[in-house]
Structure formats: C-alpha cells, structure tokens
Amino acid sequence: YIKELTISTNTAKKQQERLIQLIADPQELNTILSEINRISNDNEIEIIQVVPKPIIRYNKSDNSGTSNTNNSSSDKDPFLVPSIEKHIFKLTLKGEFSRLIDFLKELELLQAISISDDIEIKPTQTISNEERLKLTMSFNLTTYAKVVTENNNLKNQNISQ
C-alpha cells in the first residue's frame, strides 16, 4: 500500500512539473511585453497604457497568493504553487472593434498561459464622421512565471558556460 502511494505521489509530482513547464515559461514572460507590442502593431492598435501590478506569490499558510492586495479565500488560484509567481498587467488599448478582437485572439495563442479578465470597452470621441469608430479597451492580463532564485540563476549561468 505504501509503495502504491509513493508511486502515485511521484507520478503526480512529475505531472505537476510538466504542467508548470507548460504554463510558466520564464522566457515567455521576459518577452510578453514585446509580444504585446508586436500584436498591437500587427493589428493597428495603439497602446495607451501598461501598468504592472504587484507580483503575487504562493503563500503556504492559506494556499493562495500574497501581494499588496487583499485576497479572499474564494480567490484561490490553481496555477499558483510554490515554484510559480503571478504577474498582472493593466492594459489600455485603442483601436477598431474587429482589430481589438483579433488582438485578444492572438494574445490567447502565446505559449505561456495568459488570462484576460475585467475587460471594459468604451467608445472614444471621434473628430469627424468620416473616421471609423475607435474604441478604448482596458483589461487585466495575468501571466505566470517560475520563481527565479539565486540558485536557479547560478545553475543557468553554469549551464550556459
């Protein structure tokens, strides 16, 4: 019975590591803002504002993230584990409706998991009737990355040498 539990535990740990590799590519996080810029340029969207929010880290005591914001127990994040941290950016963009939708579709195709929520779309004031209606879209973009520690940095430096 103990042997079966050990095998099950090891299998679960391996599955968790594979999942972490899928959702939290640190290289993707390093380039996510440049990808957002590329996607917005491709879709002729103007980036009005990008505001990073505090990084949320795993908190062992209540099994949820900790940051400068208050988290209730109902806000448990299944992706937030000790080796992962959560990054949230408040984005504000301006463009035509169809282009904003295309932007969101491309954003979903990024390798790292990115979650768009609290999406708010408002019309912007146009100067003339000949211009197409432009909209302002703001939303929170959540991504995940491996927690970088000094030991990990030293290992990566040794591997690259």
Short mmCIF file of C-alpha atoms in Angstrom, two decimals:
data_model
loop_
_atom_site.label_atom_id
_atom_site.label_comp_id
_atom_site.label_asym_id
_atom_site.label_seq_id
_atom_site.Cartn_x
_atom_site.Cartn_y
_atom_site.Cartn_z
CA TYR A 1 0.00 0.00 0.00
CA ILE A 2 2.79 2.44 0.87
CA LYS A 3 4.60 1.56 -2.33
CA GLU A 4 1.45 2.36 -4.35
CA LEU A 5 1.11 5.72 -2.58
CA THR A 6 4.76 6.53 -3.27
CA ILE A 7 4.34 5.72 -6.97
CA SER A 8 1.14 7.81 -7.14
CA THR A 9 2.83 10.73 -5.38
CA ASN A 10 5.85 10.59 -7.70
CA THR A 11 3.59 10.44 -10.76
CA ALA A 12 1.60 13.44 -9.50
CA LYS A 13 4.80 15.41 -8.88
CA LYS A 14 6.05 14.66 -12.42
CA GLN A 15 2.70 15.74 -13.88
CA GLN A 16 2.81 18.94 -11.84
CA GLU A 17 6.34 19.70 -13.11
CA ARG A 18 5.21 19.19 -16.72
CA LEU A 19 2.24 21.48 -16.14
CA ILE A 20 4.49 24.12 -14.62
CA GLN A 21 6.76 23.93 -17.66
CA LEU A 22 3.71 24.46 -19.90
CA ILE A 23 2.14 27.39 -18.08
CA ALA A 24 5.17 29.21 -16.76
CA ASP A 25 7.84 29.61 -19.37
CA PRO A 26 10.18 32.26 -17.90
CA GLN A 27 11.45 33.16 -21.37
CA GLU A 28 7.89 33.91 -22.46
CA LEU A 29 7.36 36.24 -19.50
CA ASN A 30 10.54 38.12 -20.38
CA THR A 31 9.19 38.79 -23.86
CA ILE A 32 5.45 39.15 -23.21
CA LEU A 33 5.51 42.95 -23.38
CA SER A 34 7.39 42.89 -26.67
CA GLU A 35 4.85 40.33 -27.96
CA ILE A 36 2.00 42.62 -26.89
CA ASN A 37 3.69 45.43 -28.80
CA ARG A 38 4.11 43.24 -31.90
CA ILE A 39 0.49 42.05 -31.77
CA SER A 40 -0.80 45.60 -31.35
CA ASN A 41 1.31 46.82 -34.29
CA ASP A 42 0.11 43.94 -36.47
CA ASN A 43 -3.50 44.85 -35.66
CA GLU A 44 -3.01 48.64 -35.90
CA ILE A 45 -3.87 49.12 -32.24
CA GLU A 46 -2.49 51.94 -30.12
CA ILE A 47 -1.18 51.02 -26.68
CA ILE A 48 -2.34 53.76 -24.33
CA GLN A 49 -1.08 52.37 -21.04
CA VAL A 50 0.62 49.32 -19.49
CA VAL A 51 0.62 49.27 -15.69
CA PRO A 52 2.26 46.34 -13.87
CA LYS A 53 0.54 45.32 -10.65
CA PRO A 54 2.34 43.77 -7.65
CA ILE A 55 3.66 40.25 -8.21
CA ILE A 56 1.62 37.61 -6.39
CA ARG A 57 3.47 34.70 -4.82
CA TYR A 58 2.31 31.47 -3.24
CA ASN A 59 1.51 31.73 0.47
CA LYS A 60 1.77 28.40 2.27
CA SER A 61 -0.45 29.39 5.21
CA ASP A 62 -3.64 29.94 3.21
CA ASN A 63 -2.71 28.21 -0.07
CA SER A 64 -3.27 31.40 -2.06
CA GLY A 65 -1.22 34.25 -3.45
CA THR A 66 0.17 37.10 -1.41
CA SER A 67 0.87 40.61 -2.53
CA ASN A 68 -0.04 44.11 -1.51
CA THR A 69 -3.66 43.38 -2.39
CA ASN A 70 -6.16 41.55 -0.20
CA ASN A 71 -7.03 38.05 -1.35
CA SER A 72 -10.12 36.32 -0.04
CA SER A 73 -10.26 32.56 0.32
CA SER A 74 -12.59 32.40 -2.70
CA ASP A 75 -9.80 33.81 -4.91
CA LYS A 76 -7.69 30.64 -4.79
CA ASP A 77 -5.63 30.25 -7.94
CA PRO A 78 -5.00 26.66 -9.06
CA PHE A 79 -1.89 27.73 -11.03
CA LEU A 80 -0.27 29.42 -8.03
CA VAL A 81 2.12 26.92 -6.44
CA PRO A 82 5.40 27.50 -4.54
CA SER A 83 7.53 27.48 -7.71
CA ILE A 84 5.26 29.89 -9.66
CA GLU A 85 4.54 33.59 -9.33
CA LYS A 86 1.66 35.51 -10.87
CA HIS A 87 2.19 38.71 -12.89
CA ILE A 88 -0.71 41.04 -13.67
CA PHE A 89 -0.64 43.98 -16.08
CA LYS A 90 -3.42 46.53 -16.56
CA LEU A 91 -3.52 47.25 -20.31
CA THR A 92 -5.36 50.06 -22.07
CA LEU A 93 -5.57 49.91 -25.87
CA LYS A 94 -7.31 51.94 -28.59
CA GLY A 95 -8.50 50.66 -31.95
CA GLU A 96 -11.37 49.42 -34.08
CA PHE A 97 -13.60 46.70 -32.63
CA SER A 98 -12.60 43.94 -35.06
CA ARG A 99 -8.91 44.71 -34.55
CA LEU A 100 -9.29 44.62 -30.76
CA ILE A 101 -10.93 41.20 -31.05
CA ASP A 102 -8.09 40.00 -33.30
CA PHE A 103 -5.62 41.28 -30.70
CA LEU A 104 -7.31 39.20 -27.97
CA LYS A 105 -7.33 36.12 -30.21
CA GLU A 106 -3.59 36.44 -30.88
CA LEU A 107 -2.92 37.04 -27.21
CA GLU A 108 -4.53 33.68 -26.44
CA LEU A 109 -2.04 31.96 -28.78
CA LEU A 110 1.01 32.92 -26.71
CA GLN A 111 2.88 29.91 -25.34
CA ALA A 112 2.56 30.92 -21.69
CA ILE A 113 -0.89 30.95 -20.21
CA SER A 114 -2.32 34.44 -20.32
CA ILE A 115 -5.68 35.25 -18.82
CA SER A 116 -7.57 38.37 -19.87
CA ASP A 117 -10.24 39.50 -17.45
CA ASP A 118 -12.11 42.60 -16.32
CA ILE A 119 -12.42 43.65 -19.97
CA GLU A 120 -14.01 47.06 -20.40
CA ILE A 121 -14.70 48.57 -23.83
CA LYS A 122 -15.80 52.18 -24.32
CA PRO A 123 -16.19 54.33 -27.42
CA THR A 124 -13.66 57.12 -27.87
CA GLN A 125 -14.71 60.51 -29.18
CA THR A 126 -14.12 60.91 -32.89
CA ILE A 127 -13.08 64.14 -34.58
CA SER A 128 -15.09 63.71 -37.78
CA ASN A 129 -17.86 61.47 -39.11
CA GLU A 130 -15.52 60.09 -41.79
CA GLU A 131 -13.33 58.32 -39.23
CA ARG A 132 -14.16 54.80 -38.21
CA LEU A 133 -15.37 54.40 -34.65
CA LYS A 134 -12.43 53.76 -32.34
CA LEU A 135 -12.85 52.03 -29.01
CA THR A 136 -10.79 52.06 -25.86
CA MET A 137 -10.35 48.64 -24.28
CA SER A 138 -8.84 48.10 -20.86
CA PHE A 139 -8.29 44.77 -19.15
CA ASN A 140 -6.09 42.84 -16.76
CA LEU A 141 -3.61 40.45 -18.33
CA THR A 142 -2.42 37.69 -15.98
CA THR A 143 0.63 35.55 -16.76
CA TYR A 144 2.65 33.06 -14.72
CA ALA A 145 6.39 32.55 -14.39
CA LYS A 146 8.73 30.33 -12.46
CA VAL A 147 10.09 31.92 -9.32
CA VAL A 148 13.68 32.88 -10.07
CA THR A 149 16.03 32.24 -7.18
CA GLU A 150 19.76 32.82 -6.88
CA ASN A 151 20.35 29.05 -7.08
CA ASN A 152 18.41 28.88 -10.35
CA ASN A 153 20.38 31.82 -11.74
CA LEU A 154 23.69 30.15 -10.83
CA LYS A 155 22.58 26.85 -12.41
CA ASN A 156 21.53 28.64 -15.61
CA GLN A 157 24.84 30.51 -15.76
CA ASN A 158 26.80 27.28 -15.27
CA ILE A 159 24.80 25.51 -17.98
CA SER A 160 25.33 28.32 -20.49
CA GLN A 161 29.12 28.42 -19.95
#
